[in-house]
Structure formats: structure tokens, C-alpha cells
XYZ file of C-alpha atoms in Angstrom:
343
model
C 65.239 90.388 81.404
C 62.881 87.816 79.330
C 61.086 89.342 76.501
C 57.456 89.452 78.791
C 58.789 92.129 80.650
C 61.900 93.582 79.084
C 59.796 96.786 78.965
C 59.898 97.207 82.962
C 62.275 99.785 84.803
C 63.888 98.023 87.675
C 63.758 101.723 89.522
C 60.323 101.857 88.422
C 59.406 98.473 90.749
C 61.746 100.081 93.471
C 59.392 102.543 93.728
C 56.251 101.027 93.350
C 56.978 98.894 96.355
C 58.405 101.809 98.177
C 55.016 103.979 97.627
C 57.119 106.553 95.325
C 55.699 105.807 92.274
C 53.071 108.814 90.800
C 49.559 107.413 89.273
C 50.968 107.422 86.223
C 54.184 104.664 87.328
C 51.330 102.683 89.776
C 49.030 102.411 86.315
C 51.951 101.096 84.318
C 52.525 98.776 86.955
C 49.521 97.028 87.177
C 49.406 96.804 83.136
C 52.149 95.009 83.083
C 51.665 92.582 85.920
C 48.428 91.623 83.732
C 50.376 90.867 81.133
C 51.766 86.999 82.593
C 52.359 85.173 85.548
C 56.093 85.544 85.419
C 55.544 89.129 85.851
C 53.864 88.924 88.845
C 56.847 86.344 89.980
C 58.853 89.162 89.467
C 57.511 91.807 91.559
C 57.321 88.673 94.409
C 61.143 88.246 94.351
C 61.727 91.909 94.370
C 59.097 92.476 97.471
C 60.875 89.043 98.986
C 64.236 90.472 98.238
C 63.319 93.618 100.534
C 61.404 91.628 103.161
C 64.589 89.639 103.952
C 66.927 91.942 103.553
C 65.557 94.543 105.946
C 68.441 96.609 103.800
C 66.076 99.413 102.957
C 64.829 99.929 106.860
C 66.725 101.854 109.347
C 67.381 100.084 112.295
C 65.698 101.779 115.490
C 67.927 104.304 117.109
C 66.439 105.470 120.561
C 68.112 107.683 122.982
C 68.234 105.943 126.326
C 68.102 108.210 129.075
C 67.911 105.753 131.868
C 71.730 104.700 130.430
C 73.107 107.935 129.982
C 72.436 108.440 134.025
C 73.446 105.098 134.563
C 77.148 105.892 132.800
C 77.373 109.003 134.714
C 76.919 107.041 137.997
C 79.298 104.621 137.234
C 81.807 107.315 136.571
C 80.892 109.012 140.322
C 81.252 105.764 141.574
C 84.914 105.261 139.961
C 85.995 108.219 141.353
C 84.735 107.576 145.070
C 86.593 103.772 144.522
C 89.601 105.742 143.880
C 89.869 107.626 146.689
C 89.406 104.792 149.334
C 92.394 103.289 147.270
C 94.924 106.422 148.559
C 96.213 106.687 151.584
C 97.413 110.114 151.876
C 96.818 112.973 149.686
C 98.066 116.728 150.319
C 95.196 119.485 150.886
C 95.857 121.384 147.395
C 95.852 118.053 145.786
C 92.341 117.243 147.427
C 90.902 120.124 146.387
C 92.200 119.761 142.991
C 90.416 116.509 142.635
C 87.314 117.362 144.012
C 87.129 120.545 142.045
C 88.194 118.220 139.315
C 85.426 115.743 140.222
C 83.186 118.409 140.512
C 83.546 120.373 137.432
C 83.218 116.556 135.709
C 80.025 115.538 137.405
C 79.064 119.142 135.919
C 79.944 118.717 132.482
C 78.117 115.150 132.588
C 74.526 116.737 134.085
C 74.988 119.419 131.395
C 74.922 116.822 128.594
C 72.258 114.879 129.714
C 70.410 117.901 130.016
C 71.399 119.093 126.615
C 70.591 115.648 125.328
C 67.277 116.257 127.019
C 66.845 119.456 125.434
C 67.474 118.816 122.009
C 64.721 115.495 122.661
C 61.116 117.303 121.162
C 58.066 117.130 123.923
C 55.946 114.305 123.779
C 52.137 114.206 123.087
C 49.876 111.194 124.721
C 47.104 110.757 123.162
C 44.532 108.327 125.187
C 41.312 107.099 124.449
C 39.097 105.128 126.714
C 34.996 105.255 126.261
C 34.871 106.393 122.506
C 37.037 106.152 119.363
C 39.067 109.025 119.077
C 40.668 111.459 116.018
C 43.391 113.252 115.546
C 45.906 114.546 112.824
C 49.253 114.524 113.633
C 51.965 117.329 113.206
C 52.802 115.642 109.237
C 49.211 115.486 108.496
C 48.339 111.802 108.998
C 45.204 111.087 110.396
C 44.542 108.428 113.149
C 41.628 106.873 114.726
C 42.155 105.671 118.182
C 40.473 102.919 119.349
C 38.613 102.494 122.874
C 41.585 101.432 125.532
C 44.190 102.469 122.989
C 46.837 104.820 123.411
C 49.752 106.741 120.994
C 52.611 108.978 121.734
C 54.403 111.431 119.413
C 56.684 113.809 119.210
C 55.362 117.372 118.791
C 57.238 117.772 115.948
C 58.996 115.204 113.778
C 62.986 114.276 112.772
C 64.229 115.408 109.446
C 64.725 111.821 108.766
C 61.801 109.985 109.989
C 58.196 109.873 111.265
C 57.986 107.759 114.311
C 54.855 107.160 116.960
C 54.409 104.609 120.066
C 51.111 102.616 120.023
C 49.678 100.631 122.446
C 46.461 99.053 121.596
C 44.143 100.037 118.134
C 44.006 102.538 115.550
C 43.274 102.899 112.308
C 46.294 105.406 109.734
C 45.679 107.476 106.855
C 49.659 108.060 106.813
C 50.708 111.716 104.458
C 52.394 110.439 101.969
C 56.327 111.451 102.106
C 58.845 109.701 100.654
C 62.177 111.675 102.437
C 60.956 110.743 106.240
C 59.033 107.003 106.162
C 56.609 106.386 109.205
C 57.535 104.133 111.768
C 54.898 102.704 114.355
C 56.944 101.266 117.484
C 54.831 98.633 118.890
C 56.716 96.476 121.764
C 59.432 94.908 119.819
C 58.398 95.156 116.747
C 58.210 98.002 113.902
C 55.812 99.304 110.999
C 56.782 101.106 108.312
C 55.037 102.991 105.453
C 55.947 105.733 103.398
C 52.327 106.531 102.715
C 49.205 104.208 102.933
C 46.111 103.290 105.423
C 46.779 100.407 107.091
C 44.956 98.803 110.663
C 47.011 98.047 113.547
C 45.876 96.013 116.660
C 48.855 95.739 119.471
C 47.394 95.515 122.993
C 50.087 94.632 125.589
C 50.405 91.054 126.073
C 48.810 89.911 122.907
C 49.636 89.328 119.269
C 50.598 92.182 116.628
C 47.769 92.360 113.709
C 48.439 95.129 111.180
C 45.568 94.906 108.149
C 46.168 96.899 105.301
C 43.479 98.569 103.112
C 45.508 100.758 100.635
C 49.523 100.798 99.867
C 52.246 98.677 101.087
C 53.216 98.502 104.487
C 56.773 96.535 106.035
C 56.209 94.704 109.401
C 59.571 94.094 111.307
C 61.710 93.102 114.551
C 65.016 93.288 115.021
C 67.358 90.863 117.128
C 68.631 92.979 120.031
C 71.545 91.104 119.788
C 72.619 90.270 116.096
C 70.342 93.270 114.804
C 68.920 90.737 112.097
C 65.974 91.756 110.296
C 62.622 89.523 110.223
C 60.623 91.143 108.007
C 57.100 90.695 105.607
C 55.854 93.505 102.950
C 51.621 93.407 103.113
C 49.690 94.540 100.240
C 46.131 96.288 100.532
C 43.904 93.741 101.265
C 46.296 91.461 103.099
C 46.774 90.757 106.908
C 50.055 89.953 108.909
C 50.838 89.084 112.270
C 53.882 88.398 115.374
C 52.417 86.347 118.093
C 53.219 86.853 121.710
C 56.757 85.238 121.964
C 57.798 84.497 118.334
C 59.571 87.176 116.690
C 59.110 86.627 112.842
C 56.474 88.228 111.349
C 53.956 85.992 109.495
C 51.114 86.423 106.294
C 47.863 85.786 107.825
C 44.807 85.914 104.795
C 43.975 88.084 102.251
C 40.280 88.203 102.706
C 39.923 91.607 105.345
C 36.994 93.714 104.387
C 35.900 94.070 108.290
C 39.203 95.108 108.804
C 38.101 98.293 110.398
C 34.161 97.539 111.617
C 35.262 99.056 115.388
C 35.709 102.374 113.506
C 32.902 102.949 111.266
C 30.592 99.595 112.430
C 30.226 98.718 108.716
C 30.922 94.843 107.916
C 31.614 94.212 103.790
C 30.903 90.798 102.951
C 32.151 89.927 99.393
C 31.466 85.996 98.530
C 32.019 84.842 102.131
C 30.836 81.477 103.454
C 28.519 81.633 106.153
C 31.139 80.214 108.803
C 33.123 83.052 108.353
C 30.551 85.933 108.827
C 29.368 84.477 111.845
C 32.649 84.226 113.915
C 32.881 87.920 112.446
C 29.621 88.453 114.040
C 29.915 86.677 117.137
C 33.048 88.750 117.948
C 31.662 92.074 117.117
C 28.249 92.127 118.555
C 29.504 88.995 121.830
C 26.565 86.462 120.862
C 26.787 82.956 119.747
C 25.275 81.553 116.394
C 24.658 78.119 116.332
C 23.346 75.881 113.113
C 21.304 72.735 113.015
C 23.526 71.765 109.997
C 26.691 71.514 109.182
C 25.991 72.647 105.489
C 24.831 76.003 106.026
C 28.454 77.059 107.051
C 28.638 76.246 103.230
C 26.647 79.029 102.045
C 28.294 82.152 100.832
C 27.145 86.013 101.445
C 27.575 89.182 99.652
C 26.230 92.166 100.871
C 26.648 95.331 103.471
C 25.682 95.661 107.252
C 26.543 99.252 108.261
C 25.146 100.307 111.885
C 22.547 97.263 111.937
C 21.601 95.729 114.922
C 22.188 92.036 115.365
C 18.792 91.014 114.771
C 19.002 92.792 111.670
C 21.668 91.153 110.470
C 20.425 87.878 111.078
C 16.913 88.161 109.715
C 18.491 89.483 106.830
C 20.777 86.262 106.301
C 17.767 84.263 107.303
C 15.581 85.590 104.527
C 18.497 85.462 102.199
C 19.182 82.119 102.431
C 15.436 81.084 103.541
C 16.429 80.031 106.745
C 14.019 80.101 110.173
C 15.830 81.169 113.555
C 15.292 81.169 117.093
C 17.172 83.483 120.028
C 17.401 82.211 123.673
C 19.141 85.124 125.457
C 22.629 85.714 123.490
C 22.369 82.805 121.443
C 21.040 82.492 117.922
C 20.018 78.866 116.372
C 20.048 79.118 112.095
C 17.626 75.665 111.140
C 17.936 74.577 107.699
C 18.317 71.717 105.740
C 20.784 73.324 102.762
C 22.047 76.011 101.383
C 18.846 77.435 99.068
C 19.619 78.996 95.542
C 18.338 82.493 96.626
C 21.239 84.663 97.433
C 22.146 88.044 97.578
């Protein structure tokens, strides 16, 4: 290793990026990525290394039942091919093979319904007018967004932690490092060993997972070569799959609204003024227009938590000593620059 960072435990990064690392690990850490640039290069290759690899996630192993019947007919259906091929058989040997045929067609039904069995119960959890809560059976705790929907088992694997979403929510996942969470979403997987972490997947539409503490792994896997596409998101940073593409992609890093559906609270932190309007023009369905051009230029720090739309925009108005008018949903900012007054 060079002489910068000769000091660093390869382990140590291993679990860092792996959320296994204690406070004291994560604080020696982030020392010594302030210490150069190179360091920082470092810990990108190693989170690069396990992005591409996939070598470190398990690849999806589902039981399908709809198969296992499917087998089990094909065998029935062997059998009944086989006896249009004979042309004489003697009683005892008839019922020999349909005892035979019997006691198989048995044996099959039983294992299904073993493999049935041993599969734990399944809890839906819907939401439809109102965000839901819950905690799950390890102790993470969700927020369900409106239209949203996630299944679980009633109690988890020894091995891993695995859910089915369809639409929004929001995880505070219980840190464990033996059994990593796994979000199916369509085709493609999340995994965390213990962070919180935003994920939007409504059928038909893109994948957006936004992550506000930890490290979280987005993934698919080729149904046919079972090659890994993978990206590792840091808190703070937002990744994506579009509809038909299959590789995960970075998206920004800039996500303080990440979770505004949940708690209605919108954290601007040095944003230009183009910005927090789309933001607002998608959360409260109005539209914002500007006289100028250069007001988009103009850049906002401050807090809305439960404010009205008006509120917000007579705040930004007298912020930035703007005058605006409303004509049913739509709001017109007039003014000539961007003043020095800001928040």
C-alpha cells in the first residue's frame, strides 16, 4: 500500500462498506479518507470492485410452486403416454402399475405439500388512503406509502431477510450482519445489511431507491447467464433501473426531499430556484412560472415542514424580494434578478 494509507486494514474497508464496522471502525474511516484524495480513490475501487462483481450477493433462490406441479404433471402425463404405447398387459401386471402409478402420484403430492409446509405464511401489508407503519418480525421499521404494498414472511430464513414491494416505502432496516435484507422489486434486488434507505417501484415504472443513512447494493440478475449488474449508493445518493434496461444507474447526490410523502418536510440546502420548484410543482400539482430566466439562478436554504403552498411561495418571494401572482393552479414569480437578500 502507498505510505498515505499504509495504516488502513483491508478487512477494516470490507466492513465499512458491508455496514459491519462498530462507531469506532466507521470514525477511523472517515479520518482517514480526509487524509488525501488517493484515499478516497481507494475506497471507490473497493466499492467498484463489489458493485461489479456481485461476488458478495447471493443470487435469488425462490421456490417455484407453479413448476413443481408442472413436473409432477408431466410425469402423470408420461405414464398415461406409456400405456397407449402397450398393447396387451396381464390383469396383475395392470394393477401393479396403477398401484405403482398411484403410490407415485402420492409420493409427488406429499412433497409438494411438504415443500409447502416447510414455506412460512405470508403477511400483505396494503396501504391505500394514508401512509402506513409497521415493524417487521426482525425489527425494521417501514413506512408504506399511499397505493403501495409489501409482503413478508411471518418469520424470516436463518440466512436472509427478504420482502416483496410494490410501490413506496420508506426502511429503517435492524442492523444484522449474519442475514442481509433483500427487497425483491420486479426484477431487480436491494440489499442492506443495516441502513434507511427510500424505495419507489410502482409496476410499470422506473426503480428509484434514495438513501439517507448506510450503504445500500441495487442489483438484477440475467435470468439466463445469472450476471450481476450492480451499483453500491451512499447516504445522500440516488440510483435508478428504468423500465426496460436492466443495469442499474447513479442518479444525483443532492436528495434532501427524499422522503417529503412521509413526513411533508422539504430541506433545501443551497438549491437553485429551478430545482425547488419542479420539487414543488410535483408535490403540491401546481405550476410555477417566472418572468425571467435568471431567477432559476437564485439559490435557497431553508425548511418547509407542513406549509401550505402559498406559504412556501410568499416565503421565497420575500426572500428573494420577488412579487407573485396565482391564476387558479398556476403561480407567476416577476423579477428582474436574483437580489442579495437570502436566507
Amino acid at each position: 500500500m502507498n505510505k498515505n494509507f499504509s495504516h488502513i486494514d483491508d478487512q477494516l474497508l470490507l466492513r465499512f462498506l458491508l455496514g459491519e464496522a462498530n462507531e469506532d471502525e466507521m470514525h477511523q474511516v472517515q479520518e482517514w479518507l480526509q487524509l488525501s484524495e488517493e484515499n478516497q480513490s481507494v475506497l471507490d475501487s473497493y466499492e467498484n470492485l463489489w458493485a461489479e462483481t456481485g461476488k458478495l450477493t447471493p443470487k435469488p433462490v425462490a421456490v417455484d410452486t407453479p413448476m413443481v406441479w408442472k413436473k409432477m404433471s408431466n410425469r402423470i402425463d408420461l405414464y398415461e403416454e406409456d400405456k397407449k404405447s402397450v398393447k396387451t398387459i396381464s390383469l396383475k401386471s395392470r394393477l401393479t402399475l396403477f398401484s405403482s402409478s398411484i403410490a407415485a402420484a402420492i409420493i409427488i403430492m406429499f412433497g409438494v405439500y411438504q415443500l409447502l409446509l416447510k414455506q412460512p405464511q405470508q403477511i400483505l401489508i396494503a396501504s391505500t388512503e394514508e401512509v402506513l407503519h409497521d415493524t417487521l418480525p426482525d425489527g425494521t421499521n417501514i413506512a408504506l406509502n399511499k397505493n403501495s404494498n409489501i409482503t413478508y414472511p411471518e418469520q424470516f430464513t436463518k440466512n436472509e431477510r427478504r420482502v416483496k414491494l410494490e410501490g413506496e416505502a420508506f426502511f429503517k432496516v435492524e442492523h444484522d450482519k449474519e442475514k442481509p435484507f433483500i427487497i425483491e422489486t420486479g426484477d431487480a434486488y436491494i440489499q442492506v445489511l443495516g441502513t434507511s434507505f427510500n424505495v419507489k417501484a410502482y409496476e410499470n415504472n422506473e426503480l428509484e431507491v434514495i438513501v439517507t443513512e448506510g450503504l445500500v447494493k441495487i442489483y438484477t440478475v440475467d435470468s439466463e447467464t445469472m450476471d450481476t449488474s450492480a451499483i453500491l449508493l451512499k447516504a445522500g445518493q440516488k440510483g435508478r433501473i428504468r423500465g426496460n434496461e436492466q443495469k442499474p444507474i447513479y442518479v444525483s447526490d443532492n436528495i434532501p426531499d427524499a422522503i417529503f410523502w412521509m413526513n411533508y418536510t422539504l430541506i433545501f440546502n443551497d438549491t437553485d430556484l429551478k430545482k425547488v420548484f419542479n420539487l414543488i410543482e410535483n408535490y403540491y400539482n401546481v405550476e410555477i412560472k417566472v418572468n425571467n430566466d435568471k431567477i432559476y439562478d437564485c439559490r435557497l436554504s431553508t425548511t418547509f415542514t407542513n406549509n401550505s403552498i402559498n406559504d412556501i411561495i410568499e416565503v421565497i418571494a420575500a426572500t428573494f424580494e420577488f412579487e407573485f401572482t396565482k391564476e387558479n393552479n398556476t403561480y407567476t414569480i416577476k423579477g428582474d434578478c436574483c437580489a442579495a437578500k437570502k436566507n
